[in-house]
PDB file of C-alpha atoms in Angstrom:
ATOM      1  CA  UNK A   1    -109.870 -37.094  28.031  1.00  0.00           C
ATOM      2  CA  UNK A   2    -108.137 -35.530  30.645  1.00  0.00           C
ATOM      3  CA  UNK A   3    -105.588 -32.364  30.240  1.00  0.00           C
ATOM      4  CA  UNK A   4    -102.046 -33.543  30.499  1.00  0.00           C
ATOM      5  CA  UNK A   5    -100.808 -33.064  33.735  1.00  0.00           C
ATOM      6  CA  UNK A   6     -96.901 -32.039  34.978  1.00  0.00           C
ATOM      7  CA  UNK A   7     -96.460 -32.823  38.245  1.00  0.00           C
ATOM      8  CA  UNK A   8     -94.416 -29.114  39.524  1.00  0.00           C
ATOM      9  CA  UNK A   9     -92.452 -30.766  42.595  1.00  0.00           C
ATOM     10  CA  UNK A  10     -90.510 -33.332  40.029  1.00  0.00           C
ATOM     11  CA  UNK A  11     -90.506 -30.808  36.921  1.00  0.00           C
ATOM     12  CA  UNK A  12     -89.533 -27.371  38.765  1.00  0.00           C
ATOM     13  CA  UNK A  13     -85.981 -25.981  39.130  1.00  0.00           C
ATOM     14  CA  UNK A  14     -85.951 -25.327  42.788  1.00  0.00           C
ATOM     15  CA  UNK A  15     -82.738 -23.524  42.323  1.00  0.00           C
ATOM     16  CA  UNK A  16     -84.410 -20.788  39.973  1.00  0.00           C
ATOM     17  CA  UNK A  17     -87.355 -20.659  42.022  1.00  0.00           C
ATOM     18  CA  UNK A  18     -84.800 -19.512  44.981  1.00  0.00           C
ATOM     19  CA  UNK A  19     -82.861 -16.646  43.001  1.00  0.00           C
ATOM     20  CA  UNK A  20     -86.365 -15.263  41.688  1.00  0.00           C
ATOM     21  CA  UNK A  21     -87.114 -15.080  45.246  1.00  0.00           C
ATOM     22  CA  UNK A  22     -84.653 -13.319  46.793  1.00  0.00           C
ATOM     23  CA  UNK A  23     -85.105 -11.008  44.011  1.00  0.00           C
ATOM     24  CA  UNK A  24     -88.419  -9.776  46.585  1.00  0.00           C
ATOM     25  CA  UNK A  25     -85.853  -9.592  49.783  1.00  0.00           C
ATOM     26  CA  UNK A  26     -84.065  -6.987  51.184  1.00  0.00           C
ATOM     27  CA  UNK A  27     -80.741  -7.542  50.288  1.00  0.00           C
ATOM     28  CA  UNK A  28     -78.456  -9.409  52.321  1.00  0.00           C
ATOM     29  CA  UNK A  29     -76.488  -7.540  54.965  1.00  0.00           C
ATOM     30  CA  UNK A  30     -72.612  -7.380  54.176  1.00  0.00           C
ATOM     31  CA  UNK A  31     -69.920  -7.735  56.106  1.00  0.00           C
ATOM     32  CA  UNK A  32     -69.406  -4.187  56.966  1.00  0.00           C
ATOM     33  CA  UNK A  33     -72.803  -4.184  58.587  1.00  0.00           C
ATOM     34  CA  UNK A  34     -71.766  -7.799  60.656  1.00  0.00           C
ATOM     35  CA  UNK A  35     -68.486  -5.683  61.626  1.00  0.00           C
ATOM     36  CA  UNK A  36     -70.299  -3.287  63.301  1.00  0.00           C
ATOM     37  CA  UNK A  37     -72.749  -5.403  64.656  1.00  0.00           C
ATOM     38  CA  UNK A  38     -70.306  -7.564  66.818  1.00  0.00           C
ATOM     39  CA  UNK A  39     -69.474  -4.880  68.833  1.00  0.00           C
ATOM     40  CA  UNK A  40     -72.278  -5.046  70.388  1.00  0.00           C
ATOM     41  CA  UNK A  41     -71.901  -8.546  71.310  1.00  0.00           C
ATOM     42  CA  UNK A  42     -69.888  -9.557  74.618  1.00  0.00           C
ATOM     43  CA  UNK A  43     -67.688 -12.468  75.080  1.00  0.00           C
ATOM     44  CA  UNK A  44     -69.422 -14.065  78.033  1.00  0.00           C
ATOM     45  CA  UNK A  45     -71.558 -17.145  77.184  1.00  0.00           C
ATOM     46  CA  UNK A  46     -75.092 -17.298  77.957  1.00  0.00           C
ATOM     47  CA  UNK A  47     -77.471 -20.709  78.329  1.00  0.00           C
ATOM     48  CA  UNK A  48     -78.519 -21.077  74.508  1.00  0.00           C
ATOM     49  CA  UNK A  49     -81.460 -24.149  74.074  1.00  0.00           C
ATOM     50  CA  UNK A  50     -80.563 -23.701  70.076  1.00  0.00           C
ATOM     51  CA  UNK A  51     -77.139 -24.500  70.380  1.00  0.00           C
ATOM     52  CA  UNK A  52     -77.245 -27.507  72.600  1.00  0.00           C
ATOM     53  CA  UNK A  53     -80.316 -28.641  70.089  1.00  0.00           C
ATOM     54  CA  UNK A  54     -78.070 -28.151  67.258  1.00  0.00           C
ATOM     55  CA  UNK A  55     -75.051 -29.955  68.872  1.00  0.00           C
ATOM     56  CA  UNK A  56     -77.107 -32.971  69.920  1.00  0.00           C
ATOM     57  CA  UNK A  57     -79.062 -33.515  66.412  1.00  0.00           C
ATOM     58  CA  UNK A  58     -75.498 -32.463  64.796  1.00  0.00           C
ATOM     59  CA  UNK A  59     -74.520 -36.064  66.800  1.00  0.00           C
ATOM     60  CA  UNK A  60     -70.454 -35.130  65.649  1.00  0.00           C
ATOM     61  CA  UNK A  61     -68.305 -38.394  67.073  1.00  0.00           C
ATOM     62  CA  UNK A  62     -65.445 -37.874  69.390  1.00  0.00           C
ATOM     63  CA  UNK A  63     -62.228 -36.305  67.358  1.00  0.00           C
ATOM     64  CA  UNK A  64     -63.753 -35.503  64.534  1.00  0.00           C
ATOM     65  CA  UNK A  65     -62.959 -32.461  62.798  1.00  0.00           C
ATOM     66  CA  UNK A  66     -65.419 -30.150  61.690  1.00  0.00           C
ATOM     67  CA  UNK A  67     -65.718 -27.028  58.825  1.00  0.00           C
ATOM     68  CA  UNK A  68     -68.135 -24.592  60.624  1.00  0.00           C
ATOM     69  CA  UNK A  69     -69.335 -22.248  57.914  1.00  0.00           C
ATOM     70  CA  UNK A  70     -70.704 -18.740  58.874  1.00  0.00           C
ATOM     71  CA  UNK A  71     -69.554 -19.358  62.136  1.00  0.00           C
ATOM     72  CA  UNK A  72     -70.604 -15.590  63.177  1.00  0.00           C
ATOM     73  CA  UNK A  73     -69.325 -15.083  67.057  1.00  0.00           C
ATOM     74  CA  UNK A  74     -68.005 -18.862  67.062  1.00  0.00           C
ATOM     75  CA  UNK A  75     -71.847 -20.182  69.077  1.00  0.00           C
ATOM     76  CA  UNK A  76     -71.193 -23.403  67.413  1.00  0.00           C
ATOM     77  CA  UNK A  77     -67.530 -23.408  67.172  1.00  0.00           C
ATOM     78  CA  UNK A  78     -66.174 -22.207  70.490  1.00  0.00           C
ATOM     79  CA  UNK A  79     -67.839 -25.524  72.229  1.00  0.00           C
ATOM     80  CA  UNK A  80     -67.041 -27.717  69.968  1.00  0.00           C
ATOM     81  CA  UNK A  81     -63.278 -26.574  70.272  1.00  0.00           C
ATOM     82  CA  UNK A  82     -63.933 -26.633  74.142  1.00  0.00           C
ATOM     83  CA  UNK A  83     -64.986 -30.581  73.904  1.00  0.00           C
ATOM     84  CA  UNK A  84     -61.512 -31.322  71.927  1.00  0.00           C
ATOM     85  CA  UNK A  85     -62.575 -30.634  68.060  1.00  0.00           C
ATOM     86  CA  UNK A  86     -60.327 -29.649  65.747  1.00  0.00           C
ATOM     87  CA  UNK A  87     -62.610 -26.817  63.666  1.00  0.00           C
ATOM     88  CA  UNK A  88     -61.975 -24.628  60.572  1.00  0.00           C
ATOM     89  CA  UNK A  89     -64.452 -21.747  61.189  1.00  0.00           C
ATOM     90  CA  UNK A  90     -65.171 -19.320  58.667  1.00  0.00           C
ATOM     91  CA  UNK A  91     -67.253 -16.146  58.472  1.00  0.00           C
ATOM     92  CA  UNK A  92     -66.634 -12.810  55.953  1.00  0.00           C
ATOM     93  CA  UNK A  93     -66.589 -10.717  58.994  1.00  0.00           C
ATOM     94  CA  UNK A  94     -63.866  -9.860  61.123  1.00  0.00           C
ATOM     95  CA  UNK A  95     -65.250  -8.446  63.691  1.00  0.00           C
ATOM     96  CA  UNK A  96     -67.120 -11.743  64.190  1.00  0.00           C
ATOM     97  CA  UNK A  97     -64.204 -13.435  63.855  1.00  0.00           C
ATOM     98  CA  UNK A  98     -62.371 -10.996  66.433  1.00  0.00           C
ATOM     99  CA  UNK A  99     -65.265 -11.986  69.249  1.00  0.00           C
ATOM    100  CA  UNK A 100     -64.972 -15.470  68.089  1.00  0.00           C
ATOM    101  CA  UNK A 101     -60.781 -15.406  69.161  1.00  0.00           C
ATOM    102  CA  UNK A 102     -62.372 -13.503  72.089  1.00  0.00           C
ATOM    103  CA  UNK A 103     -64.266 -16.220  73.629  1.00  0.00           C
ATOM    104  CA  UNK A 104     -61.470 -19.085  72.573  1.00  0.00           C
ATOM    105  CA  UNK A 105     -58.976 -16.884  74.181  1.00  0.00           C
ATOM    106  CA  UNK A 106     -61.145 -16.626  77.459  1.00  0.00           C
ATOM    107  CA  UNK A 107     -61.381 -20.226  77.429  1.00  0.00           C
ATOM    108  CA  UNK A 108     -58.229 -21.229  76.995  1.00  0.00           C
ATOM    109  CA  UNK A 109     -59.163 -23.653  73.496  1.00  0.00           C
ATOM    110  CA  UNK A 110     -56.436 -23.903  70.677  1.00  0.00           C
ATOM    111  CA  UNK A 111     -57.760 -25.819  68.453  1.00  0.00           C
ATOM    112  CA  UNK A 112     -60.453 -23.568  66.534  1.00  0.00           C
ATOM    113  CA  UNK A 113     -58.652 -21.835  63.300  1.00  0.00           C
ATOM    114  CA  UNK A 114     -60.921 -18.881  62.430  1.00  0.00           C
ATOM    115  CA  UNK A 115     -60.742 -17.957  58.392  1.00  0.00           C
ATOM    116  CA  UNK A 116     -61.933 -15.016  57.068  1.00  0.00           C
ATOM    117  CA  UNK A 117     -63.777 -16.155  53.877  1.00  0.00           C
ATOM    118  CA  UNK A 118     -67.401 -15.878  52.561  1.00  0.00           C
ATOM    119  CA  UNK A 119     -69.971 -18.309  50.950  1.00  0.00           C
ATOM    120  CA  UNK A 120     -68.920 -16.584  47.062  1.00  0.00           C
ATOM    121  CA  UNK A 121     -65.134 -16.961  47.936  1.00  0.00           C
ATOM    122  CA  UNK A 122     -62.758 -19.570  45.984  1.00  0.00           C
ATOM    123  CA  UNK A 123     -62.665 -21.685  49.004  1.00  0.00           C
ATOM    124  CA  UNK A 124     -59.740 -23.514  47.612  1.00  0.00           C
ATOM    125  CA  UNK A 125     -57.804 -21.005  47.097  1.00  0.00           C
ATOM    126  CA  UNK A 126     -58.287 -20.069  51.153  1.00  0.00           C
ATOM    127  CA  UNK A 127     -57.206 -24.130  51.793  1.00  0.00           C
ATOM    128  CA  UNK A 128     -60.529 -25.177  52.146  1.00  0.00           C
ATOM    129  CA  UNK A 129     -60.898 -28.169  49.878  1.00  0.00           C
ATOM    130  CA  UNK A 130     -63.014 -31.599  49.007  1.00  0.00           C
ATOM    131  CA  UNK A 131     -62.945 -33.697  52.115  1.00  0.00           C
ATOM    132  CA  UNK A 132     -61.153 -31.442  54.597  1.00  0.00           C
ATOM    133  CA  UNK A 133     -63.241 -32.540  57.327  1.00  0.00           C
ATOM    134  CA  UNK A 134     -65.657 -35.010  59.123  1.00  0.00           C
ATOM    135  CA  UNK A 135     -68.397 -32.701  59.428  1.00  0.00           C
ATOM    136  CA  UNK A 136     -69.837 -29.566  57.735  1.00  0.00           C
ATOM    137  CA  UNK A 137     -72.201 -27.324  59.347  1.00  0.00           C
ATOM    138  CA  UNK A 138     -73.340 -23.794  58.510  1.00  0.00           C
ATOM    139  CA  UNK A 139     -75.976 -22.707  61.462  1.00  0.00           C
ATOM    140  CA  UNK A 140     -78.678 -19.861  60.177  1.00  0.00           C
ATOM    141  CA  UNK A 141     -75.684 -18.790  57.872  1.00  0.00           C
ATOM    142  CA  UNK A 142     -76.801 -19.254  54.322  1.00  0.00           C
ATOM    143  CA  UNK A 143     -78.285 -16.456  52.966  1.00  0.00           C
ATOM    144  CA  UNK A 144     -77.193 -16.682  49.581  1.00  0.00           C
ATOM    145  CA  UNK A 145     -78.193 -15.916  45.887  1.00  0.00           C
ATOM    146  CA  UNK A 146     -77.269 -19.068  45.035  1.00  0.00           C
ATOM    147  CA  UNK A 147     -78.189 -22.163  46.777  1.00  0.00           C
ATOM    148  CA  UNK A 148     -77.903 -25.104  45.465  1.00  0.00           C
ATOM    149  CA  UNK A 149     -73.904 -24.377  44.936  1.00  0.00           C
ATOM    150  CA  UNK A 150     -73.599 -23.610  48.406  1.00  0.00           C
ATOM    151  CA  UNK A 151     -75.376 -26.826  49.212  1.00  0.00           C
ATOM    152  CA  UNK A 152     -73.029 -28.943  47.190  1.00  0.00           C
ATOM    153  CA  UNK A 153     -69.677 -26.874  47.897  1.00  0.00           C
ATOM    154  CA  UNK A 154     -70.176 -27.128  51.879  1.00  0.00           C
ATOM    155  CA  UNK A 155     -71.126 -30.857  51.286  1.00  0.00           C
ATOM    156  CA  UNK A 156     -68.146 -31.358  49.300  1.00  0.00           C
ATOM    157  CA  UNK A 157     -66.157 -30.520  51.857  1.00  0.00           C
ATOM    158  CA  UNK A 158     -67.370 -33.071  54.301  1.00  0.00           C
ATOM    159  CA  UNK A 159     -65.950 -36.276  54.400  1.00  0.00           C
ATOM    160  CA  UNK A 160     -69.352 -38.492  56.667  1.00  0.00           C
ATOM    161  CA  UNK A 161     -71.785 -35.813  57.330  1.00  0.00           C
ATOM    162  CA  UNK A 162     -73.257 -32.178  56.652  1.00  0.00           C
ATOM    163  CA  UNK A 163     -75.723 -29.834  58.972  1.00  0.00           C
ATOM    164  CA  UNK A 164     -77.021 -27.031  58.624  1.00  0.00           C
ATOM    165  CA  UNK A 165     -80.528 -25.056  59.692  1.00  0.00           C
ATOM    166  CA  UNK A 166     -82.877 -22.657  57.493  1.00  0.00           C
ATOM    167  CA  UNK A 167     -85.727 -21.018  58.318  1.00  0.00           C
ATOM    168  CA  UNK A 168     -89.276 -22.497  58.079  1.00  0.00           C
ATOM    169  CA  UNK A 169     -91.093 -18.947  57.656  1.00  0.00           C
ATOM    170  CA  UNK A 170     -90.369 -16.001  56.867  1.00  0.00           C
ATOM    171  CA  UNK A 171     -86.538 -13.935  58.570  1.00  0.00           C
ATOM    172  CA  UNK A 172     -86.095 -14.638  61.867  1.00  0.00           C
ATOM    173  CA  UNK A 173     -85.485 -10.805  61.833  1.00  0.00           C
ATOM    174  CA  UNK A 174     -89.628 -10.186  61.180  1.00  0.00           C
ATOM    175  CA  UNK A 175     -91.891 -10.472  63.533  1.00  0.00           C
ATOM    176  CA  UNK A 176     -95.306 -12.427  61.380  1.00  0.00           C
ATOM    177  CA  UNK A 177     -97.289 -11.041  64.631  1.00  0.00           C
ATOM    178  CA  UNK A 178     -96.441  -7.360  64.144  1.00  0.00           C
ATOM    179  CA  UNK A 179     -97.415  -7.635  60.551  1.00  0.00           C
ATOM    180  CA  UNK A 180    -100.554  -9.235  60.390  1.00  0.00           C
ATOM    181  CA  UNK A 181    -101.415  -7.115  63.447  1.00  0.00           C
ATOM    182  CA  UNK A 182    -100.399  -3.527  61.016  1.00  0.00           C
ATOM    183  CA  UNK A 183    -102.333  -5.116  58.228  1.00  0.00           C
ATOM    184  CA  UNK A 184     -99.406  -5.793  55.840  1.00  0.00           C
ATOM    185  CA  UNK A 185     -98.820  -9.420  53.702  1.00  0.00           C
ATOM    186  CA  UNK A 186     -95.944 -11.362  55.065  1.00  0.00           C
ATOM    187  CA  UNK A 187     -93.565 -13.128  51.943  1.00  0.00           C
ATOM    188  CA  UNK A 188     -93.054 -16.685  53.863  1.00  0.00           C
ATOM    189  CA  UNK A 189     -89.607 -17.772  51.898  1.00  0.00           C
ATOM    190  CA  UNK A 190     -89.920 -21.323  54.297  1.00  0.00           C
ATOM    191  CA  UNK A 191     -85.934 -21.748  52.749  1.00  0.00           C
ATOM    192  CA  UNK A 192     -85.493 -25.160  54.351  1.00  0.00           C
ATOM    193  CA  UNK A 193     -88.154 -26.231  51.642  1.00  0.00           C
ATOM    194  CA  UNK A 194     -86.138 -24.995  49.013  1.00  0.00           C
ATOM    195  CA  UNK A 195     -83.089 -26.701  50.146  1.00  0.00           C
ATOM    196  CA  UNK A 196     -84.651 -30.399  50.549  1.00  0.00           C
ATOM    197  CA  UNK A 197     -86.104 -30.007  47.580  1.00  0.00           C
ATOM    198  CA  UNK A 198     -82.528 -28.581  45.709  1.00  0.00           C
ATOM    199  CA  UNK A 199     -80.584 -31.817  47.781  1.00  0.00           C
ATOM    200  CA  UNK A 200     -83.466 -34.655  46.536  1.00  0.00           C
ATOM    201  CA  UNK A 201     -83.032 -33.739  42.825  1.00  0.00           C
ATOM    202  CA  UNK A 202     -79.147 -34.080  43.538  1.00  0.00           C
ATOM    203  CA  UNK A 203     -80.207 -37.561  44.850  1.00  0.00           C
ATOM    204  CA  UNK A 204     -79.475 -36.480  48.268  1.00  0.00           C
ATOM    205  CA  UNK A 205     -81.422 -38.053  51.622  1.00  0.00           C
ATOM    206  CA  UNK A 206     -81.694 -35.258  53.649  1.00  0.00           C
ATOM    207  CA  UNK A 207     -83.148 -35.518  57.385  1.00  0.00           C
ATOM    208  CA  UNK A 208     -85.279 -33.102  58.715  1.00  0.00           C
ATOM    209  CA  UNK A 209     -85.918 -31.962  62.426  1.00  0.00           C
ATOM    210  CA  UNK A 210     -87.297 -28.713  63.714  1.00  0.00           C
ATOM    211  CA  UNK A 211     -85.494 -26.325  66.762  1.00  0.00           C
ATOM    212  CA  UNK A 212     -87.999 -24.406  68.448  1.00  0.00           C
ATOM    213  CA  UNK A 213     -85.912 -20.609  69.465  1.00  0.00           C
ATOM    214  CA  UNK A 214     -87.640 -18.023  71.419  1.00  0.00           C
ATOM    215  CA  UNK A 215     -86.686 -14.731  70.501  1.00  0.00           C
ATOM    216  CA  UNK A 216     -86.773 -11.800  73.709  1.00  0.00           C
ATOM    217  CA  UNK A 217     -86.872  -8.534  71.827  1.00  0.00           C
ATOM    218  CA  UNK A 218     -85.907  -5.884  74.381  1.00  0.00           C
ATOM    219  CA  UNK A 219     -85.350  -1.904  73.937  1.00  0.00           C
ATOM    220  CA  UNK A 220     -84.446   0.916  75.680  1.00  0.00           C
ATOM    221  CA  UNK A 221     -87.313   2.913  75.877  1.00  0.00           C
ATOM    222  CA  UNK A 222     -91.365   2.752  74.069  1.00  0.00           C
ATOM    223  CA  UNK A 223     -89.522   4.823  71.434  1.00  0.00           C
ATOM    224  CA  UNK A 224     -86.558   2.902  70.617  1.00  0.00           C
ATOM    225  CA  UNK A 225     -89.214   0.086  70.449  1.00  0.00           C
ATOM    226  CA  UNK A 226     -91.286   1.985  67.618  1.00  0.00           C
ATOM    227  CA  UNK A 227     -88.088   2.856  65.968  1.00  0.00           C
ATOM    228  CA  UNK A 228     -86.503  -0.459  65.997  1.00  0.00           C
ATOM    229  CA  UNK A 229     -89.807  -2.238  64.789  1.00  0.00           C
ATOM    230  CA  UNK A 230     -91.087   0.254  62.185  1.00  0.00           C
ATOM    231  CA  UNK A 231     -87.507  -0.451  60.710  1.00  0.00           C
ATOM    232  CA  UNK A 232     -88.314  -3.949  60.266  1.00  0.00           C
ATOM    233  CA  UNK A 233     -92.158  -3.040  58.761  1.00  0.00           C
ATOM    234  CA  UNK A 234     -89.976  -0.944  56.307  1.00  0.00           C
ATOM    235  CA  UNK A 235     -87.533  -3.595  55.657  1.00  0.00           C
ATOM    236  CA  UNK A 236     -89.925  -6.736  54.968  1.00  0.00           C
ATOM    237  CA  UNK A 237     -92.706  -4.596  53.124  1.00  0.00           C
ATOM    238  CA  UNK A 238     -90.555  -2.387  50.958  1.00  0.00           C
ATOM    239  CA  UNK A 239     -91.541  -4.808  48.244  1.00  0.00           C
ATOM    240  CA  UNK A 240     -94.866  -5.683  48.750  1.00  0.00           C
ATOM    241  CA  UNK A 241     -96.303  -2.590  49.977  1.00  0.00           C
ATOM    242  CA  UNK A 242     -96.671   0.550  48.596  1.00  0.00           C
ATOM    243  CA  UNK A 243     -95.588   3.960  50.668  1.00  0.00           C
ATOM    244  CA  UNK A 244     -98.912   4.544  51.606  1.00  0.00           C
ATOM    245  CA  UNK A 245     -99.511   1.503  53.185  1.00  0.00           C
ATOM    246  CA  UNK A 246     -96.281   1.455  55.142  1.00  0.00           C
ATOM    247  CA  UNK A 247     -97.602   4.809  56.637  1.00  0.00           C
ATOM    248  CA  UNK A 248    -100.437   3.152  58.160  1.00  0.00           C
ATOM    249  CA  UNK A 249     -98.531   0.498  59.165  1.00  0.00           C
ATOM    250  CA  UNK A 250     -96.831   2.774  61.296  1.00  0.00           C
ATOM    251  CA  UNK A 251     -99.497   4.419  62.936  1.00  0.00           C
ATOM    252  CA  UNK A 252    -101.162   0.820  63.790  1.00  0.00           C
ATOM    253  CA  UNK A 253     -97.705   0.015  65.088  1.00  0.00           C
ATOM    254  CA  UNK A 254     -98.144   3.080  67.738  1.00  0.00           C
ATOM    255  CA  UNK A 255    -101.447   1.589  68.897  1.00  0.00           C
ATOM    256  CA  UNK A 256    -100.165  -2.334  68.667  1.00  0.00           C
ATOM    257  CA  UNK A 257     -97.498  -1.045  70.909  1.00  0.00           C
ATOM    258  CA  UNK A 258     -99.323   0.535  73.335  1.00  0.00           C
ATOM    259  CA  UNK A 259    -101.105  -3.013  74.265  1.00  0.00           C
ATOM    260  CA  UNK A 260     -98.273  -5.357  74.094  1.00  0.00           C
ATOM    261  CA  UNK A 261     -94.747  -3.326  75.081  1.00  0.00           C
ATOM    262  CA  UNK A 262     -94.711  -3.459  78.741  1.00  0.00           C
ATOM    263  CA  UNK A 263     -91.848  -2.997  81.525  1.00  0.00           C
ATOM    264  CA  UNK A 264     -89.056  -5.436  81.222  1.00  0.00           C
ATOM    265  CA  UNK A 265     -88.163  -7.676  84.715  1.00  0.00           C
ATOM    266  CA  UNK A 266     -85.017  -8.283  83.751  1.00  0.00           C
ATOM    267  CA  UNK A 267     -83.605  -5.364  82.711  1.00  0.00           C
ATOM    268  CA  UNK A 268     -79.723  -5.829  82.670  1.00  0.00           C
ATOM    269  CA  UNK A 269     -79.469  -9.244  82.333  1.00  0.00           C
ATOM    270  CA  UNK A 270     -77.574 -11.098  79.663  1.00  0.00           C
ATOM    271  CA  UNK A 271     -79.625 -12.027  76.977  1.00  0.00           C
ATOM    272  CA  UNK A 272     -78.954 -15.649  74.894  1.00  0.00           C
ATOM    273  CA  UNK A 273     -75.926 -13.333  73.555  1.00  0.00           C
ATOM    274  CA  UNK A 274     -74.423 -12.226  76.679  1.00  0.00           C
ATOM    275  CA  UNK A 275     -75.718  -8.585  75.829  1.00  0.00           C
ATOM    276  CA  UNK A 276     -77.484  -6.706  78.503  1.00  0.00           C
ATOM    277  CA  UNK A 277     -81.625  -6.726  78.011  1.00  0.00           C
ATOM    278  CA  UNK A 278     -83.563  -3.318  77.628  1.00  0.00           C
ATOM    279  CA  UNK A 279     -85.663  -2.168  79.936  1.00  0.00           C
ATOM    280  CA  UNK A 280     -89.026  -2.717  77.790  1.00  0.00           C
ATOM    281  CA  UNK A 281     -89.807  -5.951  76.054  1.00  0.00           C
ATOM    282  CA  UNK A 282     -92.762  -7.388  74.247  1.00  0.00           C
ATOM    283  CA  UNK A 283     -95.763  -9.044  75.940  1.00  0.00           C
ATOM    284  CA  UNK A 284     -95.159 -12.360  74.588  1.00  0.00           C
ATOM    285  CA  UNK A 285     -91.791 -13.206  73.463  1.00  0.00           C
ATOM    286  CA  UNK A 286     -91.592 -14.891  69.757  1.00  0.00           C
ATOM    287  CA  UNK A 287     -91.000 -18.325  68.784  1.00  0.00           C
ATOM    288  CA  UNK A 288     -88.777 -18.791  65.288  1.00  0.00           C
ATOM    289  CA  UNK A 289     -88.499 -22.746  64.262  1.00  0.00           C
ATOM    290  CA  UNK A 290     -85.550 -23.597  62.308  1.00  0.00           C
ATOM    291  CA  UNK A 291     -85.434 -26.452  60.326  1.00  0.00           C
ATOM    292  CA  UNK A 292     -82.076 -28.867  60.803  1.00  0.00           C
ATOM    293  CA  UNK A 293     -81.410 -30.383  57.656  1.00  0.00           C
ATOM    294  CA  UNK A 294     -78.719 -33.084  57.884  1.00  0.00           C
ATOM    295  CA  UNK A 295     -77.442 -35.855  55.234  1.00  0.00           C
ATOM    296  CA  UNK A 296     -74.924 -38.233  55.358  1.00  0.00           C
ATOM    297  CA  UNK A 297     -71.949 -39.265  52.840  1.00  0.00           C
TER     298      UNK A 297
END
């Protein structure tokens, strides 16, 4: 006699497993915090490998209109306006929204309607309804406590196709080097897993690429570096490590530092976000894969 077995892929609520997870992140940064951020953003464009990866798996026909959904500084938005597509693009900050209008300005494209409205919004009651549009992306925007309705709402609004990318380890915002080299766990979330396996019980196909993005972490000075990273130990550990611990962290993070922060070549030059690079940067840049999820209707 065997035990009776359940199979946990077919018999566990994906959804559930998602909200008890995010109850062990830091909590999501509002829109006060993406208001100030922007400002230190500029308007001028910079090559960006993600983007053009995105666009090309995103395959979006000629004329077809397109809901971009946490469209941040308009990365996504402002091109597709500039290659003739009509695009609703929303984000809950304003000051992304204001460097957004920035860039369309400076490139002369009307046809990109910014909307200030968030994932937990009544979308309909900000004209954003069933079908509006050809396409639905949200790019690295969905960060939310509830998945599986943002899934269906931003498919719902998509007449042939959605898109949209997730990470595939832990935030983009932690460095998994830095912490395994402090001696501190690392929660992997891998979202995009979470999200196929939310879209398959809603008998939905998804595809599934990868986009390889290398991050350049730069700072102003050995200190600023410490600062900025010991932040992010703080931030990613505050649940998983106790006080203690994080204290130690630190001090390895002084020594870690002292190996692999070095002088900074390009000092001044724009970065993938137009924003001028520090003068120190990390031996070897990062590498974050996203995973593109995509479906058709």
């Amino acid at each position: 006699m065997h035990d009776e077995f359940t199979p946990l892929l077919g018999s566990t609520d994906w959804n559930e497993e998602w909200k008890e997870l995010q109850k062990l992140r830091r909590h999501a940064d509002d829109a006060s915090f993406w208001d100030k951020r922007s400002a230190t953003f500029t308007t001028k464009d910079a090559p960006n490998r993600y983007v053009e990866q995105f666009l090309a798996y995103a395959a979006i026909r000629p004329g077809e209109t397109v809901f971009d959904m946490g469209c941040g500084t308009g990365a996504l938005a402002v091109p597709l306006g500039e290659a003739g597509h009509k695009v609703v693009a929303a984000d809950f900050s304003q000051g992304m929204l204001d460097q957004m209008q920035a860039r369309l300005d400076a490139a002369g494209v009307r046809t990109v309607f910014p909307k200030l409205m968030s994932w937990e919004d009544d979308w309909p009651a900000f004209g954003v309804r069933a079908g509006m549009t050809d396409v639905a992306i949200a790019s690295r925007s969905i960060a939310t406590a509830d998945l599986r309705e943002s899934l269906l709402r931003l498919s719902e609004v998509a007449r042939r196709r959605v898109c949209i990318t997730l990470a595939t380890g832990s935030s983009p915002r932690v460095d998994e080097r830095i912490l395994a080299a402090v001696g501190l766990p690392c929660l992997l979330g891998r979202d995009y897993l979470y999200a196929f396996n939310i879209l398959a019980a809603e008998g939905i196909k998804a595809e599934v690429r990868y986009i390889a993005s290398t991050r350049e972490d730069t700072f102003a000075s050995p200190e600023d570096a410490f600062e900025k990273l010991a932040a992010m130990i703080d931030d990613s550990s505050a649940v998983q490590a106790s006080a203690a611990e994080r204290e130690r962290a630190r001090a390895s993070l002084r020594e870690w530092l002292a190996v692999n922060l070095v002088p900074n070549e390009h000092a001044g030059e724009p970065d993938c976000k137009g924003v001028a690079q520090g003068a120190w940067h990390l031996a070897e840049p990062r590498t974050v894969t996203w995973a593109f999820l995509s479906w058709n209707k």
